[in-house]
One Martini backbone bead per residue (centre of mass of N, CA, C, O) as a GRO file, in nm:
protein
  114
    1MET     BB    1  17.052   0.510   2.753
    2ALA     BB    2  17.290   0.604   2.496
    3GLY     BB    3  17.286   0.787   2.233
    4PHE     BB    4  17.310   0.630   1.918
    5PHE     BB    5  17.089   0.416   1.720
    6ALA     BB    6  17.149   0.161   1.533
    7GLU     BB    7  17.051  -0.132   1.406
    8ALA     BB    8  17.270  -0.298   1.557
    9ASP     BB    9  17.217  -0.183   1.838
   10ILE     BB   10  16.925  -0.283   1.861
   11ALA     BB   11  16.990  -0.586   1.829
   12ARG     BB   12  17.165  -0.603   2.083
   13PHE     BB   13  16.954  -0.507   2.281
   14VAL     BB   14  16.749  -0.734   2.229
   15ALA     BB   15  16.931  -0.965   2.313
   16ALA     BB   16  16.982  -0.865   2.601
   17ARG     BB   17  16.692  -0.853   2.693
   18ASP     BB   18  16.621  -1.153   2.645
   19ARG     BB   19  16.822  -1.268   2.846
   20GLU     BB   20  16.711  -1.113   3.100
   21LEU     BB   21  16.420  -1.223   3.088
   22ALA     BB   22  16.498  -1.517   3.123
   23ALA     BB   23  16.646  -1.479   3.404
   24LEU     BB   24  16.404  -1.385   3.578
   25GLY     BB   25  16.146  -1.599   3.570
   26THR     BB   26  15.899  -1.485   3.464
   27ARG     BB   27  15.621  -1.427   3.345
   28ALA     BB   28  15.469  -1.323   3.092
   29ASN     BB   29  15.419  -0.979   3.122
   30GLU     BB   30  15.529  -0.930   3.453
   31HIS     BB   31  15.725  -0.723   3.409
   32LEU     BB   32  15.938  -0.449   3.482
   33THR     BB   33  16.030  -0.118   3.347
   34LEU     BB   34  16.341   0.066   3.341
   35VAL     BB   35  16.425   0.369   3.151
   36ASP     BB   36  16.723   0.539   3.074
   37ILE     BB   37  16.728   0.849   2.855
   38ARG     BB   38  16.892   1.107   2.933
   39ALA     BB   39  17.147   1.023   2.717
   40MET     BB   40  16.981   1.038   2.469
   41ASP     BB   41  16.961   1.079   2.144
   42ILE     BB   42  16.852   1.166   1.880
   43GLN     BB   43  16.664   0.987   1.640
   44ALA     BB   44  16.605   0.814   1.391
   45ALA     BB   45  16.326   0.714   1.234
   46GLN     BB   46  16.406   0.411   1.227
   47SER     BB   47  16.463   0.384   1.531
   48VAL     BB   48  16.189   0.459   1.637
   49ALA     BB   49  16.035   0.234   1.490
   50ALA     BB   50  16.189   0.005   1.628
   51PHE     BB   51  16.103   0.077   1.915
   52GLN     BB   52  15.806   0.053   1.869
   53GLN     BB   53  15.805  -0.243   1.804
   54LEU     BB   54  15.933  -0.337   2.060
   55LEU     BB   55  15.698  -0.219   2.248
   56ALA     BB   56  15.463  -0.389   2.079
   57ASP     BB   57  15.555  -0.664   2.169
   58PRO     BB   58  15.368  -0.917   2.319
   59ARG     BB   59  15.601  -1.116   2.412
   60THR     BB   60  15.773  -0.858   2.582
   61ALA     BB   61  15.583  -0.711   2.746
   62SER     BB   62  15.530  -0.500   2.987
   63ARG     BB   63  15.333  -0.400   3.236
   64ARG     BB   64  15.547  -0.169   3.303
   65ILE     BB   65  15.675   0.172   3.221
   66ALA     BB   66  15.964   0.360   3.304
   67PHE     BB   67  16.084   0.691   3.219
   68LEU     BB   68  16.387   0.853   3.204
   69VAL     BB   69  16.390   1.201   3.142
   70GLY     BB   70  16.472   1.464   2.956
   71ARG     BB   71  16.531   1.769   2.784
   72SER     BB   72  16.428   1.637   2.485
   73LEU     BB   73  16.362   1.492   2.185
   74ALA     BB   74  16.382   1.200   2.286
   75ALA     BB   75  16.133   1.219   2.474
   76MET     BB   76  15.933   1.256   2.244
   77GLN     BB   77  15.995   0.995   2.094
   78ILE     BB   78  15.915   0.791   2.320
   79ARG     BB   79  15.617   0.873   2.338
   80ARG     BB   80  15.557   0.769   2.050
   81ALA     BB   81  15.665   0.472   2.080
   82ALA     BB   82  15.470   0.423   2.355
   83GLN     BB   83  15.211   0.434   2.253
   84GLY     BB   84  14.960   0.255   2.441
   85ARG     BB   85  15.111   0.230   2.700
   86ASP     BB   86  15.207   0.168   3.038
   87THR     BB   87  15.325   0.488   3.094
   88ARG     BB   88  15.593   0.684   3.233
   89TYR     BB   89  15.747   1.010   3.320
   90PHE     BB   90  16.079   1.096   3.450
   91ALA     BB   91  16.342   1.264   3.640
   92GLU     BB   92  16.329   1.051   3.882
   93LEU     BB   93  16.415   0.748   4.011
   94ASP     BB   94  16.231   0.724   4.264
   95GLU     BB   95  15.963   0.785   4.118
   96ALA     BB   96  15.971   0.551   3.919
   97GLU     BB   97  15.981   0.324   4.124
   98ASP     BB   98  15.731   0.389   4.280
   99TRP     BB   99  15.534   0.349   4.041
  100LEU     BB  100  15.607   0.056   3.961
  101LEU     BB  101  15.554  -0.053   4.280
  102ALA     BB  102  15.265   0.043   4.379
  103THR     BB  103  15.064  -0.190   4.303
  104HIS     BB  104  15.315  -0.400   4.405
  105PRO     BB  105  15.496  -0.364   4.683
  106THR     BB  106  15.627  -0.669   4.706
  107GLU     BB  107  15.730  -0.627   4.434
  108ARG     BB  108  16.093  -0.655   4.296
  109THR     BB  109  16.072  -0.694   3.983
  110ALA     BB  110  16.308  -0.549   3.749
  111TYR     BB  111  16.382  -0.407   3.440
  112ARG     BB  112  16.693  -0.258   3.341
  113ALA     BB  113  16.752  -0.008   3.109
  114GLY     BB  114  17.082   0.158   3.089
   0.00000   0.00000   0.00000
């Protein structure tokens, strides 16, 4: 995920995410999520709130979420938005994937946003 997200951008993201989740064919809340926000700009308070609601939605919640983050204020924002979820934050893709798949090493289904 990169840049700045306005309300319409978040709505398009949610629609795309929902299509991809349906295509996975996994049971509800059994998917893993890897989100690369290293190129994301700092977001407006309304966008952070919208992402927080998105992450808190029990109908589409991931079992685990790994965020690839850079050194920016956007990284601090996602930590606030994902508070209370089983999340970790990584600088390297391989570390994020290893953590996501560590609990169930034979499971290889992951939803990648970004």
